[in-house]
Structures are given as structure tokens and as C-alpha cells.
Amino acid sequence: MSEVLVLIDHVAGSVRKPTFELLTIAKRLGSPSAVFIGSPEHVEGVVEQVREYGADKLYPIDDAGLRDYLVAPKAEALQQLAAGRDVAAILLPSSAENKEIAGRLAVKLQSGLITDAVDVAADGTTTQSVFAGGYSVTARVTKGTPIITVKPNSAAPEASPGSGIIEHVDVTISEGAKTAVVEKREPRQSTGRPELTEAAIVVSGGRGTNGDFAEVERLADALGAAVGASRAAVDSGWIPYAFQVGQTGKTVSPRLYVANGISGAIQHRAGMQTSKTIVAVNKDAEAPIFAIADFGVVGDLDTVLPALTAEVARRKG
Amino acid sequence: MNIVVCVKHVPDAGADRRFEADHTVDRVDVDGLLSELDEYAVEQALRIKESRDGDDAVVIALTVGPEQAVDAVRKALQMGADKAVHVLDDAVAGSDAIATSLVLAKAVEKLGPVDLVVGGLASTDAGMSVLPSMLAERLGLPQLTGASSVEASGGALRIERDTDTATEVVSATLPLVLSVTDRSGEARYPSFKGIMAAKKKPLDTWSLADIGVEADQVGLSAAWSTVTETVARPPRTAGEIVTDEDGSGAAALAEFLTAEKFI
């Protein structure tokens, strides 16, 4: 059976949920082979995590010679890994960096590329959501090895243990790939909440918070949700850019999206419109967000949010 | 110093965007404009030029697309670009990102030697965000992508960028490919003077033959992926909206969340 390469998304060896989703998708296409670009000391832990979700192989690639450079070395490593192997497809979690790796890889492998898939069928047909969720597009790669980046929450991870055989590979990184030098990398401080793009529930705040995100955060914690924000809130300096949902921020597709004091401009909708359920709280009854909300409350955030948080806590017992 | 800024003409996100029968984006019957995120690329190209006092830096706006796409480079000229190139060829219609990157790379080579190629974070229509890295790959150049701030010093650039998990400072020496986000600096509006001056700036139209690309390397039939279906989703419809006049709004919302099994 052909291999399906899955690039592992991890933080210091801790594998993130989108990777498990991709392994589940990979099983439809062939035999999942996980690719770990990271430190050798994490390999044992990583193989345990990915085997659980169906990885038959793990290719560890020591990132010592890669991590201080942008994108290009990882694309070279994947190219060398794919060459000479019977690879049915290469799947990457849809992050900004991975899309860039995929772009370089597509040129290198002379292969078709599909980005931001929300589903991949057994025959390789992908589904994408485009034009701010207005259209659903199905497509297929017709040349080379299909390279597909897949959005978080595109599949429910299924535990189904694979063989998990570690196969070491040697890659040689060219000097030309080491030209964009990472001088400094400051890991973002963990908020202790779920990661925004992976979360099942996202609670967001916008201009209507008037800069006070405390109630938004309390509601998020009561629901076990991630915190998000509109561009207006980020531009006002109320919350860091990492929390921005929208066309130029994160794209989220949670089961529940709670928009608080967010008007719902198209740039914001582009980042959250594929959420399964949308609820909105806004004091402006005319806010466009209400047109796409499954449930809406026209009211003051200062009264609605604390009451809602208390009610959620009470019902959860 | 030659700075090329790649810009895209896209259907207006506020208009009724749609697909044609062959599943390509309707770029003719829907009002278009310079992709908003490319304005920031033009802005950074101009700022880098302006920072190089005494150096006769030239900013060249480059686009590929149908006739209307010329509006994208015109806007760049109005903002302050010095000249523009529009690659216009019927064979280009339906090209995927791979073919588009080939056309852009060949056009950049014809413009060469080029010190800096600048692009936006993503187009507002396809939104793949892959063109800058594909261009860097084809041109054999370093990429500094997703910059939230840009600092030029001598023959090098240093950017700050936000990844999903970290903030990074990345540097490279010219020539290179740069892409910038909407956080890199507010894009300037064309002044009346700029609009008038733009009319006299050189604007060349090149065919595929002019840049050495064969017609069968591009277009819908040469694409490495094929779209099998485009379906308009039924627009989301508004659900129940309650007005919180007596403090009952929160309870009603909690009731909804419970019914939907979120609590």
C-alpha cells in the first residue's frame, strides 16, 4: 500500500490535535507515515502519540540543522523523503508556515497543491470552503504527488493503532536553503486555554467589549473555550494579534462560536463563518452578525455576559 | 535597486463573487479591485525605496490577469510605484498558483536584476498564501514571509513575524522575496497629484511570448489540480434573536446552548 506522508505539527514533541485528524484522513488514502521534524530526544514520545492514531511509520528528521532557518530546509527534507518512495499524498496541517512549505514542495516535486481543505475523500478529492464560506469547492490534484494542506477540525481523530515503526532517514540541506536566518524566536506564553484554531468552542470579543476582555475570558473558561477577537479589538491594542479571527488572522471552524460585541464585517466572517453553530451578543440589533447567528441576544455585554457565565457554571454543576 | 511588487486584481469581496461554468473565478462580470492585502505590499515597497536616500531605487508593479487586471497596477502607480508591467495573455486564464508563479518568475527575470520581490499576505479571493514561497523557490531566493514589521539596513532585511506558536525575528540578505501582512504599516491613499502623475508613468503589457513562457505551460488545461464542482452554499439564515430587556437574555442563551448540548 502506498504511503501517505503526514507532517507532524508539534510543540517540543507534544503533538497537536490537527496531526491526529490528518492521520485519520491519511488512513483513507493509504498507509500513514508520520514525519517528525524535531529534536531526537522527542522521537520516542512522538511515536507513541502518532501510533495511537494509525501511523505505520515515523520518519524522524533531526531539526538541528533546520530550525534556525525559514521554511526552505523543511521543504528540502520533505522532497528528499518523498523521492524514491511510493507516496500517495503528502498532508500538512494548514498553518501559514506549512502552506509555505507546501508551496515550495509543489514546485520541487512538480506536483499539484490544494490548500485549506476541510475534507479529503478516499479517492483524493478535496473539499474547500471559499469566498468567506459562500461556496464549497471540490477538487483533485491531477499531476505528481498530491500535496494537500488540511484545516484543523476537518475530521474527528480516530484512535486506531498503527505499526509505528521508526525509520531513520538522512537528509542533506543545501546552503541555499539556509539563507533566511531566524535570529530570535520567542514562544508565545500559553494561556492555559485550548489553542484557538483547534478549539471546539471559541468565545470572541470585539469593539463592544470597550477593551475589557475579562468577561469574555470568564465565559470562555466556563465553557472550556479558546478566546478570540475581532480585528477592531486587536487594532485597538486590547488583545494581541495572536487572538485575531478573520481574513488576516486565524481561521476557525469550531463547533460553537460565540461573538460578543462583534459587528460581523465580511473580513471577520471570512475567519469564522464555517463554525457549526454561531451565537452572538451585541447591543446593536442591526449588527450583521445577527444575520448569520443561530441564536442572538440583543443586549448589553456588561449584563448578559456575567449572567451567562454564572448560568453556564450553574448548569454544569 | 529594483523592487518588484506583485499585485493581484480580485473580485470585490463585497460584490456577488461567483464561479464560471468551467469552475474558474468569474473575473470579468464581477467588479474587481487591487486585492486589499496587496496595498500593504505596495506600501512596504515604497517605504523601502524611500528609506534608500540617494539610491535610485525603482518600484515596479507587476500583475498577471485579464484586461481589467490593469486596474491593480494602476492603483499601485497612483500610490507611488514608478512603473508597471501587466502580463496579459488569453492563454493564462484558469492558471493555478503553480503556473501563476511561473509567469511571475519569468516576468521578474525579464525585469532583472531584481533586488527585492514583495507580495501581500494572501489574495482576498483564492487566499492560498503560497505565491511568495513558490516565487522564492523558482527564483532560488530566500523568503522573508508574513512580516508584521520590516526593517531595511544596507543589503539586508530583517522582519518580525508571528507564527502560530511564536514571534520570530528573521533576516536575509538581498536579493530576496518578502511578503507582508496588514500589520506592517497603514497603506497610503493615492493623492490627487499621485493619480495625475500615474497617467504618465510607463505601463508595459507583455504577452507570454515576451517572457518566454509557452502557452501550454499555463491555463486551465495545464493546471496540476482540477476543480470538479463549485456549489454555492445556502446562505446562513438568522436563527432566534431575543432582546435582553429584563435580564432574561442570558438565560435564553444558556437554554439554547443546553439544547444544543454545549453545556
GROMACS .gro file of N, CA and C in nm, chain B residues 114-214:
model
  303
  431VAL      N    1   1.678   4.193  -1.021
  431VAL     CA    2   1.583   4.244  -0.923
  431VAL      C    3   1.638   4.216  -0.782
  432ASP      N    4   1.632   4.316  -0.696
  432ASP     CA    5   1.686   4.302  -0.560
  432ASP      C    6   1.582   4.251  -0.460
  433LEU      N    7   1.457   4.288  -0.488
  433LEU     CA    8   1.354   4.257  -0.390
  433LEU      C    9   1.221   4.233  -0.462
  434VAL      N   10   1.155   4.123  -0.428
  434VAL     CA   11   1.020   4.095  -0.479
  434VAL      C   12   0.928   4.099  -0.357
  435VAL      N   13   0.823   4.183  -0.363
  435VAL     CA   14   0.735   4.199  -0.248
  435VAL      C   15   0.594   4.152  -0.285
  436GLY      N   16   0.529   4.084  -0.191
  436GLY     CA   17   0.391   4.041  -0.211
  436GLY      C   18   0.312   4.060  -0.083
  437GLY      N   19   0.180   4.043  -0.095
  437GLY     CA   20   0.092   4.054   0.021
  437GLY      C   21   0.080   3.921   0.093
  438LEU      N   22   0.005   3.922   0.201
  438LEU     CA   23  -0.012   3.803   0.284
  438LEU      C   24  -0.089   3.695   0.209
  439ALA      N   25  -0.189   3.736   0.134
  439ALA     CA   26  -0.275   3.642   0.060
  439ALA      C   27  -0.362   3.726  -0.031
  440SER      N   28  -0.414   3.665  -0.136
  440SER     CA   29  -0.515   3.735  -0.214
  440SER      C   30  -0.645   3.725  -0.138
  441THR      N   31  -0.737   3.816  -0.167
  441THR     CA   32  -0.864   3.809  -0.095
  441THR      C   33  -0.964   3.720  -0.168
  442ASP      N   34  -0.923   3.662  -0.282
  442ASP     CA   35  -1.015   3.567  -0.345
  442ASP      C   36  -0.973   3.421  -0.319
  443ALA      N   37  -0.860   3.377  -0.378
  443ALA     CA   38  -0.819   3.238  -0.356
  443ALA      C   39  -0.758   3.221  -0.217
  444GLY      N   40  -0.677   3.318  -0.175
  444GLY     CA   41  -0.627   3.316  -0.038
  444GLY      C   42  -0.535   3.202  -0.004
  445MET      N   43  -0.458   3.153  -0.100
  445MET     CA   44  -0.372   3.038  -0.072
  445MET      C   45  -0.247   3.074   0.008
  446SER      N   46  -0.197   3.198  -0.009
  446SER     CA   47  -0.075   3.241   0.060
  446SER      C   48   0.049   3.164   0.019
  447VAL      N   49   0.054   3.111  -0.101
  447VAL     CA   50   0.169   3.029  -0.141
  447VAL      C   51   0.257   3.095  -0.247
  448LEU      N   52   0.206   3.202  -0.311
  448LEU     CA   53   0.282   3.260  -0.422
  448LEU      C   54   0.423   3.307  -0.382
  449PRO      N   55   0.437   3.378  -0.269
  449PRO     CA   56   0.573   3.424  -0.235
  449PRO      C   57   0.672   3.309  -0.219
  450SER      N   58   0.632   3.200  -0.154
  450SER     CA   59   0.728   3.090  -0.137
  450SER      C   60   0.752   3.018  -0.269
  451MET      N   61   0.649   3.007  -0.353
  451MET     CA   62   0.670   2.946  -0.485
  451MET      C   63   0.766   3.031  -0.569
  452LEU      N   64   0.748   3.163  -0.561
  452LEU     CA   65   0.837   3.254  -0.634
  452LEU      C   66   0.980   3.240  -0.584
  453ALA      N   67   0.995   3.235  -0.452
  453ALA     CA   68   1.129   3.222  -0.393
  453ALA      C   69   1.193   3.092  -0.440
  454GLU      N   70   1.114   2.986  -0.444
  454GLU     CA   71   1.165   2.857  -0.489
  454GLU      C   72   1.209   2.864  -0.635
  455ARG      N   73   1.126   2.923  -0.719
  455ARG     CA   74   1.159   2.931  -0.861
  455ARG      C   75   1.278   3.021  -0.888
  456LEU      N   76   1.287   3.129  -0.811
  456LEU     CA   77   1.395   3.226  -0.835
  456LEU      C   78   1.522   3.189  -0.757
  457GLY      N   79   1.512   3.086  -0.674
  457GLY     CA   80   1.626   3.045  -0.593
  457GLY      C   81   1.666   3.150  -0.491
  458LEU      N   82   1.564   3.214  -0.432
  458LEU     CA   83   1.592   3.324  -0.338
  458LEU      C   84   1.543   3.290  -0.197
  459PRO      N   85   1.601   3.356  -0.096
  459PRO     CA   86   1.546   3.342   0.039
  459PRO      C   87   1.409   3.407   0.045
  460GLN      N   88   1.326   3.359   0.137
  460GLN     CA   89   1.196   3.422   0.158
  460GLN      C   90   1.186   3.475   0.299
  461LEU      N   91   1.137   3.597   0.310
  461LEU     CA   92   1.101   3.652   0.440
  461LEU      C   93   0.950   3.675   0.430
  462THR      N   94   0.873   3.587   0.490
  462THR     CA   95   0.729   3.587   0.465
  462THR      C   96   0.648   3.618   0.590
  463GLY      N   97   0.533   3.677   0.566
  463GLY     CA   98   0.440   3.706   0.675
  463GLY      C   99   0.490   3.812   0.770
  464ALA      N  100   0.556   3.915   0.716
  464ALA     CA  101   0.618   4.015   0.803
  464ALA      C  102   0.514   4.107   0.866
  465SER      N  103   0.521   4.123   0.997
  465SER     CA  104   0.436   4.221   1.063
  465SER      C  105   0.513   4.353   1.078
  466SER      N  106   0.644   4.347   1.063
  466SER     CA  107   0.723   4.471   1.052
  466SER      C  108   0.848   4.441   0.971
  467VAL      N  109   0.896   4.543   0.903
  467VAL     CA  110   1.009   4.527   0.812
  467VAL      C  111   1.112   4.636   0.842
  468GLU      N  112   1.239   4.595   0.848
  468GLU     CA  113   1.346   4.691   0.873
  468GLU      C  114   1.454   4.664   0.768
  469ALA      N  115   1.482   4.769   0.690
  469ALA     CA  116   1.585   4.755   0.585
  469ALA      C  117   1.714   4.818   0.635
  470SER      N  118   1.825   4.744   0.620
  470SER     CA  119   1.952   4.806   0.655
  470SER      C  120   2.057   4.757   0.556
  471GLY      N  121   2.107   4.850   0.476
  471GLY     CA  122   2.206   4.815   0.375
  471GLY      C  123   2.153   4.711   0.280
  472GLY      N  124   2.228   4.603   0.265
  472GLY     CA  125   2.189   4.499   0.172
  472GLY      C  126   2.110   4.388   0.235
  473ALA      N  127   2.049   4.415   0.351
  473ALA     CA  128   1.975   4.310   0.420
  473ALA      C  129   1.839   4.360   0.466
  474LEU      N  130   1.750   4.265   0.492
  474LEU     CA  131   1.620   4.298   0.552
  474LEU      C  132   1.604   4.213   0.677
  475ARG      N  133   1.537   4.274   0.775
  475ARG     CA  134   1.504   4.200   0.897
  475ARG      C  135   1.354   4.218   0.919
  476ILE      N  136   1.285   4.108   0.942
  476ILE     CA  137   1.141   4.118   0.967
  476ILE      C  138   1.105   4.056   1.100
  477GLU      N  139   0.986   4.098   1.149
  477GLU     CA  140   0.928   4.029   1.262
  477GLU      C  141   0.803   3.960   1.210
  478ARG      N  142   0.779   3.837   1.254
  478ARG     CA  143   0.658   3.768   1.210
  478ARG      C  144   0.601   3.684   1.322
  479ASP      N  145   0.470   3.663   1.315
  479ASP     CA  146   0.402   3.583   1.416
  479ASP      C  147   0.365   3.449   1.356
  480THR      N  148   0.412   3.342   1.418
  480THR     CA  149   0.366   3.210   1.376
  480THR      C  150   0.256   3.168   1.474
  481ASP      N  151   0.205   3.048   1.458
  481ASP     CA  152   0.100   3.001   1.549
  481ASP      C  153   0.149   2.993   1.693
  482THR      N  154   0.279   2.971   1.709
  482THR     CA  155   0.327   2.944   1.845
  482THR      C  156   0.434   3.041   1.894
  483ALA      N  157   0.482   3.129   1.807
  483ALA     CA  158   0.594   3.214   1.849
  483ALA      C  159   0.598   3.344   1.769
  484THR      N  160   0.677   3.437   1.820
  484THR     CA  161   0.711   3.556   1.743
  484THR      C  162   0.857   3.541   1.703
  485GLU      N  163   0.885   3.560   1.574
  485GLU     CA  164   1.020   3.539   1.523
  485GLU      C  165   1.078   3.665   1.461
  486VAL      N  166   1.209   3.678   1.474
  486VAL     CA  167   1.283   3.781   1.401
  486VAL      C  168   1.368   3.705   1.299
  487VAL      N  169   1.351   3.739   1.172
  487VAL     CA  170   1.418   3.665   1.067
  487VAL      C  171   1.488   3.765   0.974
  488SER      N  172   1.608   3.730   0.930
  488SER     CA  173   1.680   3.821   0.841
  488SER      C  174   1.739   3.746   0.723
  489ALA      N  175   1.764   3.820   0.616
  489ALA     CA  176   1.829   3.764   0.498
  489ALA      C  177   1.889   3.878   0.419
  490THR      N  178   1.987   3.844   0.337
  490THR     CA  179   2.046   3.947   0.252
  490THR      C  180   1.978   3.946   0.115
  491LEU      N  181   1.977   4.062   0.051
  491LEU     CA  182   1.918   4.076  -0.082
  491LEU      C  183   2.003   3.998  -0.182
  492PRO      N  184   1.947   3.954  -0.293
  492PRO     CA  185   1.805   3.963  -0.329
  492PRO      C  186   1.721   3.861  -0.254
  493LEU      N  187   1.592   3.894  -0.234
  493LEU     CA  188   1.503   3.804  -0.162
  493LEU      C  189   1.358   3.832  -0.196
  494VAL      N  190   1.271   3.742  -0.150
  494VAL     CA  191   1.126   3.759  -0.165
  494VAL      C  192   1.069   3.792  -0.027
  495LEU      N  193   0.991   3.899  -0.022
  495LEU     CA  194   0.931   3.945   0.104
  495LEU      C  195   0.779   3.939   0.092
  496SER      N  196   0.710   3.892   0.195
  496SER     CA  197   0.565   3.913   0.197
  496SER      C  198   0.528   3.976   0.330
  497VAL      N  199   0.428   4.064   0.323
  497VAL     CA  200   0.394   4.144   0.441
  497VAL      C  201   0.247   4.129   0.476
  498THR      N  202   0.215   4.146   0.604
  498THR     CA  203   0.076   4.139   0.649
  498THR      C  204   0.018   4.280   0.656
  499ASP      N  205  -0.108   4.285   0.691
  499ASP     CA  206  -0.175   4.414   0.706
  499ASP      C  207  -0.131   4.487   0.833
  500ARG      N  208  -0.044   4.425   0.910
  500ARG     CA  209   0.005   4.490   1.031
  500ARG      C  210   0.138   4.561   1.008
  501SER      N  211   0.189   4.551   0.884
  501SER     CA  212   0.323   4.604   0.857
  501SER      C  213   0.325   4.756   0.847
  502GLY      N  214   0.209   4.817   0.830
  502GLY     CA  215   0.204   4.964   0.822
  502GLY      C  216   0.089   5.005   0.733
  503GLU      N  217   0.016   5.104   0.777
  503GLU     CA  218  -0.102   5.151   0.703
  503GLU      C  219  -0.064   5.188   0.560
  504ALA      N  220  -0.144   5.139   0.463
  504ALA     CA  221  -0.116   5.171   0.323
  504ALA      C  222  -0.166   5.311   0.291
  505ARG      N  223  -0.086   5.385   0.216
  505ARG     CA  224  -0.122   5.524   0.183
  505ARG      C  225  -0.233   5.529   0.078
  506TYR      N  226  -0.310   5.638   0.083
  506TYR     CA  227  -0.409   5.661  -0.022
  506TYR      C  228  -0.341   5.737  -0.134
  507PRO      N  229  -0.379   5.708  -0.260
  507PRO     CA  230  -0.325   5.788  -0.370
  507PRO      C  231  -0.368   5.933  -0.353
  508SER      N  232  -0.275   6.026  -0.367
  508SER     CA  233  -0.310   6.169  -0.362
  508SER      C  234  -0.357   6.210  -0.501
  509PHE      N  235  -0.420   6.326  -0.508
  509PHE     CA  236  -0.463   6.376  -0.639
  509PHE      C  237  -0.342   6.387  -0.732
  510LYS      N  238  -0.233   6.437  -0.675
  510LYS     CA  239  -0.110   6.450  -0.753
  510LYS      C  240  -0.060   6.313  -0.801
  511GLY      N  241  -0.070   6.217  -0.712
  511GLY     CA  242  -0.028   6.081  -0.746
  511GLY      C  243  -0.113   6.022  -0.858
  512ILE      N  244  -0.242   6.049  -0.852
  512ILE     CA  245  -0.333   5.998  -0.954
  512ILE      C  246  -0.301   6.060  -1.090
  513MET      N  247  -0.272   6.190  -1.089
  513MET     CA  248  -0.239   6.259  -1.215
  513MET      C  249  -0.104   6.208  -1.268
  514ALA      N  250  -0.008   6.196  -1.178
  514ALA     CA  251   0.127   6.153  -1.220
  514ALA      C  252   0.125   6.011  -1.276
  515ALA      N  253   0.038   5.928  -1.221
  515ALA     CA  254   0.033   5.787  -1.262
  515ALA      C  255   0.002   5.772  -1.410
  516LYS      N  256  -0.073   5.870  -1.462
  516LYS     CA  257  -0.113   5.861  -1.604
  516LYS      C  258   0.006   5.872  -1.697
  517LYS      N  259   0.114   5.931  -1.649
  517LYS     CA  260   0.231   5.950  -1.735
  517LYS      C  261   0.339   5.844  -1.710
  518LYS      N  262   0.314   5.754  -1.616
  518LYS     CA  263   0.417   5.654  -1.584
  518LYS      C  264   0.412   5.539  -1.684
  519PRO      N  265   0.529   5.479  -1.712
  519PRO     CA  266   0.531   5.368  -1.808
  519PRO      C  267   0.452   5.247  -1.759
  520LEU      N  268   0.368   5.194  -1.847
  520LEU     CA  269   0.291   5.075  -1.814
  520LEU      C  270   0.302   4.982  -1.936
  521ASP      N  271   0.378   4.875  -1.920
  521ASP     CA  272   0.400   4.783  -2.033
  521ASP      C  273   0.306   4.663  -2.024
  522THR      N  274   0.263   4.619  -2.140
  522THR     CA  275   0.184   4.496  -2.146
  522THR      C  276   0.268   4.390  -2.216
  523TRP      N  277   0.287   4.278  -2.146
  523TRP     CA  278   0.369   4.169  -2.201
  523TRP      C  279   0.281   4.048  -2.229
  524SER      N  280   0.314   3.978  -2.336
  524SER     CA  281   0.247   3.851  -2.364
  524SER      C  282   0.333   3.739  -2.306
  525LEU      N  283   0.284   3.617  -2.308
  525LEU     CA  284   0.364   3.504  -2.261
  525LEU      C  285   0.490   3.490  -2.345
  526ALA      N  286   0.479   3.515  -2.476
  526ALA     CA  287   0.596   3.504  -2.564
  526ALA      C  288   0.704   3.602  -2.521
  527ASP      N  289   0.663   3.720  -2.472
  527ASP     CA  290   0.760   3.822  -2.430
  527ASP      C  291   0.847   3.774  -2.314
  528ILE      N  292   0.791   3.684  -2.230
  528ILE     CA  293   0.868   3.640  -2.112
  528ILE      C  294   0.916   3.495  -2.127
  529GLY      N  295   0.894   3.437  -2.245
  529GLY     CA  296   0.947   3.303  -2.269
  529GLY      C  297   0.870   3.192  -2.201
  530VAL      N  298   0.738   3.210  -2.189
  530VAL     CA  299   0.655   3.103  -2.136
  530VAL      C  300   0.568   3.050  -2.249
  531GLU      N  301   0.562   2.917  -2.261
  531GLU     CA  302   0.479   2.857  -2.366
  531GLU      C  303   0.333   2.855  -2.320
   0.00000   0.00000   0.00000
